Tab-separated table of C-alpha atoms in Angstrom:
chain	number	residue	atom	x	y	z
B	1	UNK	CA	53.690	89.859	248.121
B	2	UNK	CA	54.106	86.275	246.901
B	3	UNK	CA	57.362	85.832	249.185
B	4	UNK	CA	55.475	87.329	252.161
B	5	UNK	CA	52.466	85.055	251.683
B	6	UNK	CA	54.643	81.949	251.241
B	7	UNK	CA	56.529	82.653	254.310
B	8	UNK	CA	53.311	82.981	256.302
B	9	UNK	CA	51.868	79.838	254.759
B	10	UNK	CA	54.240	77.654	256.756
B	11	UNK	CA	52.817	79.231	260.135
B	12	UNK	CA	49.583	78.778	261.969
B	13	UNK	CA	46.681	79.104	259.509
B	14	UNK	CA	49.142	77.928	256.741
B	15	UNK	CA	46.619	75.763	254.896
B	16	UNK	CA	44.397	78.675	254.012
B	17	UNK	CA	47.336	80.514	252.665
B	18	UNK	CA	48.690	77.810	250.401
B	19	UNK	CA	46.231	78.152	247.504
B	20	UNK	CA	47.650	79.416	244.377
B	21	UNK	CA	44.736	81.989	244.113
B	22	UNK	CA	46.700	84.252	246.477
B	23	UNK	CA	49.443	84.628	243.832
B	24	UNK	CA	47.385	85.201	240.848
B	25	UNK	CA	44.919	88.103	240.608
B	26	UNK	CA	43.136	86.659	237.503
B	27	UNK	CA	42.113	83.693	239.596
B	28	UNK	CA	40.773	85.963	242.364
B	29	UNK	CA	38.952	88.197	239.978
B	30	UNK	CA	37.421	85.046	238.342
B	31	UNK	CA	36.057	84.171	241.639
B	32	UNK	CA	34.504	87.481	242.188
B	33	UNK	CA	33.056	87.480	238.765
B	34	UNK	CA	31.378	84.137	239.564
B	35	UNK	CA	29.576	86.055	242.534
B	36	UNK	CA	28.863	89.123	240.527
B	37	UNK	CA	31.391	91.250	242.346
B	38	UNK	CA	32.303	94.140	240.012
B	39	UNK	CA	34.888	95.940	242.365
B	40	UNK	CA	36.729	94.850	245.344
B	41	UNK	CA	38.555	96.641	248.146
B	42	UNK	CA	41.688	94.811	248.935
B	43	UNK	CA	43.362	94.931	252.182
B	44	UNK	CA	45.865	92.750	254.100
B	45	UNK	CA	43.877	91.032	256.969
B	46	UNK	CA	45.643	89.927	260.139
B	47	UNK	CA	48.535	88.132	258.188
B	48	UNK	CA	50.578	91.015	257.086
B	49	UNK	CA	52.480	91.285	260.370
B	50	UNK	CA	52.905	87.573	260.428
B	51	UNK	CA	54.222	87.341	256.916
B	52	UNK	CA	56.654	90.147	257.513
B	53	UNK	CA	58.090	88.306	260.571
B	54	UNK	CA	58.131	84.954	258.806
B	55	UNK	CA	60.072	86.391	255.717
B	56	UNK	CA	62.664	87.789	258.153
B	57	UNK	CA	61.996	91.302	256.994
B	58	UNK	CA	61.967	94.589	259.079
B	59	UNK	CA	58.426	96.007	259.443
B	60	UNK	CA	59.387	98.998	257.394
B	61	UNK	CA	60.709	96.788	254.581
B	62	UNK	CA	57.714	94.507	254.663
B	63	UNK	CA	55.243	97.441	254.709
B	64	UNK	CA	56.994	99.097	251.624
B	65	UNK	CA	56.875	95.778	249.609
B	66	UNK	CA	53.279	95.297	250.462
B	67	UNK	CA	52.393	98.984	249.402
B	68	UNK	CA	54.285	98.533	246.181
B	69	UNK	CA	52.587	95.238	245.300
B	70	UNK	CA	49.060	96.577	246.145
B	71	UNK	CA	49.646	99.657	243.930
B	72	UNK	CA	50.774	97.327	241.094
B	73	UNK	CA	47.634	95.247	241.516
B	74	UNK	CA	45.402	98.477	241.532
B	75	UNK	CA	47.105	99.657	238.429
B	76	UNK	CA	46.786	96.420	236.534
B	77	UNK	CA	43.059	96.137	237.187
B	78	UNK	CA	41.663	99.733	237.208
B	79	UNK	CA	38.176	99.880	238.360
B	80	UNK	CA	38.328	96.282	239.771
B	81	UNK	CA	40.719	96.685	242.634
B	82	UNK	CA	40.849	99.456	245.297
B	83	UNK	CA	44.018	99.082	247.138
B	84	UNK	CA	44.770	99.676	250.801
B	85	UNK	CA	47.870	101.282	252.237
B	86	UNK	CA	49.797	99.181	254.752
B	87	UNK	CA	50.975	101.300	257.813
B	88	UNK	CA	54.076	100.534	260.070
B	89	UNK	CA	52.652	101.238	263.416
B	90	UNK	CA	56.076	101.332	264.964
B	91	UNK	CA	57.841	103.451	262.193
B	92	UNK	CA	57.357	106.886	263.772
B	93	UNK	CA	57.972	109.601	261.197
B	94	UNK	CA	59.222	107.060	258.752
B	95	UNK	CA	56.148	105.097	259.071
B	96	UNK	CA	54.083	108.251	258.473
B	97	UNK	CA	56.195	109.189	255.386
B	98	UNK	CA	55.601	105.710	253.919
B	99	UNK	CA	51.883	106.010	254.481
B	100	UNK	CA	51.917	109.351	252.565
B	101	UNK	CA	53.874	107.888	249.710
B	102	UNK	CA	51.369	105.019	249.519
B	103	UNK	CA	48.376	107.542	249.330
B	104	UNK	CA	50.032	110.146	247.352
B	105	UNK	CA	52.477	108.650	244.997
B	106	UNK	CA	50.848	105.202	244.823
B	107	UNK	CA	47.102	106.335	244.858
B	108	UNK	CA	45.990	103.946	247.635
B	109	UNK	CA	42.276	104.591	248.592
B	110	UNK	CA	42.269	102.975	252.030
B	111	UNK	CA	44.424	103.001	255.167
B	112	UNK	CA	44.752	99.555	256.715
B	113	UNK	CA	45.256	99.278	260.486
B	114	UNK	CA	44.807	96.588	263.201
B	115	UNK	CA	42.452	96.723	266.243
B	116	UNK	CA	45.527	96.401	268.404
B	117	UNK	CA	49.301	96.062	268.203
B	118	UNK	CA	50.599	93.914	271.081
B	119	UNK	CA	48.326	95.749	273.519
B	120	UNK	CA	48.454	99.170	271.908
B	121	UNK	CA	45.017	100.289	270.643
B	122	UNK	CA	44.221	102.889	267.946
B	123	UNK	CA	43.048	105.449	270.527
B	124	UNK	CA	46.768	106.093	271.432
B	125	UNK	CA	47.842	109.732	270.424
B	126	UNK	CA	50.599	108.315	268.269
B	127	UNK	CA	47.977	107.183	265.743
B	128	UNK	CA	46.398	110.609	265.600
B	129	UNK	CA	48.493	111.783	262.618
B	130	UNK	CA	47.241	108.663	260.811
B	131	UNK	CA	43.595	109.912	261.236
B	132	UNK	CA	44.585	113.537	260.111
B	133	UNK	CA	46.062	111.949	257.109
B	134	UNK	CA	42.921	109.964	256.379
B	135	UNK	CA	40.727	113.086	256.560
B	136	UNK	CA	43.251	115.038	254.328
B	137	UNK	CA	43.062	112.394	251.603
B	138	UNK	CA	39.359	111.569	252.252
B	139	UNK	CA	40.088	107.908	252.605
B	140	UNK	CA	38.707	105.506	255.231
B	141	UNK	CA	40.766	103.745	257.893
B	142	UNK	CA	40.019	100.083	257.574
B	143	UNK	CA	40.649	98.465	261.042
B	144	UNK	CA	41.075	94.813	260.951
B	145	UNK	CA	40.915	92.480	264.014
B	146	UNK	CA	44.170	91.304	265.433
B	147	UNK	CA	44.084	87.442	266.074
B	148	UNK	CA	44.000	88.138	269.732
B	149	UNK	CA	46.279	89.792	272.180
B	150	UNK	CA	48.972	87.552	273.716
B	151	UNK	CA	47.413	87.500	277.192
B	152	UNK	CA	44.247	86.094	275.723
B	153	UNK	CA	45.908	83.299	274.040
B	154	UNK	CA	45.330	80.727	276.870
B	155	UNK	CA	41.584	81.721	277.117
B	156	UNK	CA	40.992	81.423	273.540
B	157	UNK	CA	42.767	78.080	272.841
B	158	UNK	CA	43.009	75.716	275.841
B	159	UNK	CA	40.839	74.262	278.516
B	160	UNK	CA	41.044	71.077	280.658
B	161	UNK	CA	38.873	69.431	278.221
B	162	UNK	CA	41.224	70.232	275.191
B	163	UNK	CA	41.537	72.854	272.465
B	164	UNK	CA	38.955	75.677	272.338
B	165	UNK	CA	39.485	77.215	268.875
B	166	UNK	CA	37.896	80.376	269.992
B	167	UNK	CA	40.332	82.945	268.342
B	168	UNK	CA	38.395	83.721	265.297
B	169	UNK	CA	34.909	82.993	266.734
B	170	UNK	CA	35.373	85.057	269.822
B	171	UNK	CA	38.885	86.593	270.128
B	172	UNK	CA	38.593	88.906	266.947
B	173	UNK	CA	35.238	90.126	267.914
B	174	UNK	CA	36.177	91.015	271.371
B	175	UNK	CA	39.267	92.810	270.095
B	176	UNK	CA	37.220	94.878	267.687
B	177	UNK	CA	34.656	95.579	270.340
B	178	UNK	CA	37.376	96.842	272.776
B	179	UNK	CA	38.978	98.840	270.034
B	180	UNK	CA	35.712	100.717	269.083
B	181	UNK	CA	34.803	101.092	272.876
B	182	UNK	CA	38.169	102.861	273.463
B	183	UNK	CA	37.875	105.101	270.401
B	184	UNK	CA	34.445	106.187	271.796
B	185	UNK	CA	35.344	106.646	275.332
B	186	UNK	CA	38.687	108.327	274.665
B	187	UNK	CA	37.190	110.805	272.414
B	188	UNK	CA	38.890	109.828	269.224
B	189	UNK	CA	35.740	109.941	267.238
B	190	UNK	CA	35.029	113.525	268.577
B	191	UNK	CA	38.557	114.842	267.883
B	192	UNK	CA	38.452	113.526	264.342
B	193	UNK	CA	34.938	113.966	263.036
B	194	UNK	CA	35.913	113.965	259.409
B	195	UNK	CA	37.885	110.593	259.565
B	196	UNK	CA	35.945	107.547	258.314
B	197	UNK	CA	36.479	104.274	260.140
B	198	UNK	CA	35.499	100.740	258.917
B	199	UNK	CA	35.386	97.834	261.168
B	200	UNK	CA	35.047	94.083	260.252
B	201	UNK	CA	32.221	91.622	261.362
B	202	UNK	CA	29.622	94.241	262.307
B	203	UNK	CA	32.043	95.848	264.718
B	204	UNK	CA	32.204	92.793	266.931
B	205	UNK	CA	29.539	93.108	269.667
B	206	UNK	CA	29.144	96.887	269.477
B	207	UNK	CA	25.571	96.697	267.781
B	208	UNK	CA	24.371	94.781	270.949
B	209	UNK	CA	25.866	97.084	273.627
B	210	UNK	CA	24.184	100.413	273.312
B	211	UNK	CA	21.871	99.563	276.356
B	212	UNK	CA	25.009	98.751	278.467
B	213	UNK	CA	26.637	102.086	277.728
B	214	UNK	CA	23.279	103.774	278.235
B	215	UNK	CA	23.133	102.123	281.661
B	216	UNK	CA	26.494	103.386	282.688
B	217	UNK	CA	25.796	106.945	281.630
B	218	UNK	CA	22.447	107.013	283.546
B	219	UNK	CA	24.138	105.643	286.691
B	220	UNK	CA	26.733	108.240	286.461
B	221	UNK	CA	24.067	110.959	286.185
B	222	UNK	CA	22.187	109.451	289.074
B	223	UNK	CA	25.117	109.494	291.427
B	224	UNK	CA	26.111	113.050	290.405
B	225	UNK	CA	22.651	114.130	291.237
B	226	UNK	CA	22.747	112.288	294.621
B	227	UNK	CA	25.994	113.996	295.381
B	228	UNK	CA	27.743	110.641	295.551
B	229	UNK	CA	30.362	111.341	292.982
B	230	UNK	CA	31.590	114.877	291.913
B	231	UNK	CA	30.290	116.418	288.761
B	232	UNK	CA	33.821	116.627	287.380
B	233	UNK	CA	34.107	112.839	287.288
B	234	UNK	CA	34.820	111.180	284.000
B	235	UNK	CA	31.455	110.748	282.157
B	236	UNK	CA	30.746	107.407	280.349
B	237	UNK	CA	30.067	108.018	276.783
B	238	UNK	CA	26.787	106.966	275.213
B	239	UNK	CA	27.686	104.550	272.409
B	240	UNK	CA	24.382	105.371	270.583
B	241	UNK	CA	25.595	108.948	270.182
B	242	UNK	CA	28.464	107.490	267.936
B	243	UNK	CA	26.377	105.280	265.665
B	244	UNK	CA	26.797	106.792	262.338
B	245	UNK	CA	30.473	107.722	262.862
B	246	UNK	CA	31.826	104.453	261.639
B	247	UNK	CA	31.020	101.753	259.106
B	248	UNK	CA	30.867	97.888	259.643
B	249	UNK	CA	31.149	95.185	257.250
B	250	UNK	CA	29.084	91.808	257.249
B	251	UNK	CA	31.783	89.256	257.060
B	252	UNK	CA	31.083	85.913	258.613
B	253	UNK	CA	27.957	86.910	260.447
B	254	UNK	CA	24.178	85.800	260.197
B	255	UNK	CA	21.125	87.393	258.966
B	256	UNK	CA	19.831	88.250	262.439
B	257	UNK	CA	23.194	89.954	263.415
B	258	UNK	CA	23.144	91.990	260.059
B	259	UNK	CA	19.406	93.072	260.913
B	260	UNK	CA	20.540	94.213	264.437
B	261	UNK	CA	23.489	96.108	263.025
B	262	UNK	CA	21.344	97.907	260.497
B	263	UNK	CA	18.839	98.977	263.208
B	264	UNK	CA	21.590	100.270	265.346
B	265	UNK	CA	24.216	101.892	263.131
B	266	UNK	CA	22.102	102.640	260.196
B	267	UNK	CA	21.483	101.102	256.766
B	268	UNK	CA	24.038	103.354	255.192
B	269	UNK	CA	26.901	102.320	257.492
B	270	UNK	CA	26.677	98.703	256.682
B	271	UNK	CA	28.863	97.333	253.658
B	272	UNK	CA	29.551	93.977	252.056
B	273	UNK	CA	32.669	92.357	253.158
B	274	UNK	CA	34.455	88.907	253.207
B	275	UNK	CA	37.906	87.526	253.655
B	276	UNK	CA	38.167	86.045	250.293
B	277	UNK	CA	40.367	84.263	249.146
B	278	UNK	CA	41.282	83.159	252.721
B	279	UNK	CA	37.964	81.280	252.728
B	280	UNK	CA	36.842	79.099	249.826
B	281	UNK	CA	34.472	80.882	247.621
B	282	UNK	CA	31.313	79.142	248.699
B	283	UNK	CA	32.241	80.054	252.422
B	284	UNK	CA	33.277	83.594	251.758
B	285	UNK	CA	31.359	85.866	249.222
B	286	UNK	CA	28.455	83.536	248.897
B	287	UNK	CA	28.025	82.912	252.630
B	288	UNK	CA	27.811	86.706	253.103
B	289	UNK	CA	25.331	87.108	250.430
B	290	UNK	CA	23.206	84.178	251.872
B	291	UNK	CA	23.205	85.799	255.236
B	292	UNK	CA	22.253	89.005	253.846
B	293	UNK	CA	19.366	87.428	251.967
B	294	UNK	CA	18.259	85.911	255.307
B	295	UNK	CA	18.328	89.250	257.280
B	296	UNK	CA	14.737	90.283	256.526
B	297	UNK	CA	15.974	93.361	254.893
B	298	UNK	CA	14.290	94.886	251.788
B	299	UNK	CA	15.679	94.259	248.189
B	300	UNK	CA	16.619	97.988	248.270
B	301	UNK	CA	18.335	97.730	251.669
B	302	UNK	CA	20.348	94.712	250.510
B	303	UNK	CA	21.417	96.471	247.409
B	304	UNK	CA	22.771	99.430	249.421
B	305	UNK	CA	24.877	97.007	251.577
B	306	UNK	CA	26.041	95.115	248.556
B	307	UNK	CA	26.851	98.086	246.339
B	308	UNK	CA	25.912	101.557	247.095
B	309	UNK	CA	27.347	102.049	250.628
B	310	UNK	CA	30.750	100.647	249.783
B	311	UNK	CA	31.033	102.674	246.552
B	312	UNK	CA	30.125	105.877	248.576
B	313	UNK	CA	32.601	105.130	251.250
B	314	UNK	CA	35.420	104.490	248.791
B	315	UNK	CA	34.471	107.170	246.405
B	316	UNK	CA	34.080	104.862	243.523
B	317	UNK	CA	31.941	105.797	240.489
B	318	UNK	CA	29.061	103.413	239.612
């Protein structure tokens, strides 16, 4: 993984990837120890695709290197690291074979995916074998936001007044929101009821959108009853019917947003999450803990988010 990280460090976001902490698990674990984190689920964030390209590797080569390195980290630090399997979204049968190798032979406990792949979203049928495999191995599918689709770049970055810098603040949350909305409306959650999905940053704006989905559903019913649209017309899904079907983490959000998410998706569907070591320690793990402390949740509810929910999702013993 070191060559992949160093290749990506020369690209956009490079300064955040230049710390030696990325290359030394002992340093990462020392940071987690300082915050009282006993076990960490390790994934690849949005940088794996960038790193593979910057290193001049094919996607299949890069994914295999990443999986082997993750398996080594998990084996070297049993009980401390829970590793994620990288997935080659364009690999076809070969990509699925590599994913099975990562879950079966390497013992990965999570499947890492992106919210979109150059405009291709996880509701596409080509991803259905991944969800079947996740249910077969009883591992969650962790869906990390893409930086932002190419056609959003101008909107996220430039205005007549200068740089906007909205990719991380808005773009990633929008892509996550669109991803979940598509999974709901396309019926993927219904088709794969045993598959566990985990999304970053409270699932984007999803906790705030139940009323909008309700409105669309009720309008549809009204127009059907009025005879203005046929009863066979596609029915807008009710988002609140799917709260409880997926998990969300609390990375880079505030206490009020956490409280809203808990009220909507349920206390047992919210887990601790940060992007350490991408962010400095005080802006990653500690910031998430501070936001949770300011959420107004009880000590028991906070403990469930910090520890119990994640352990249950990953099947990690206390």
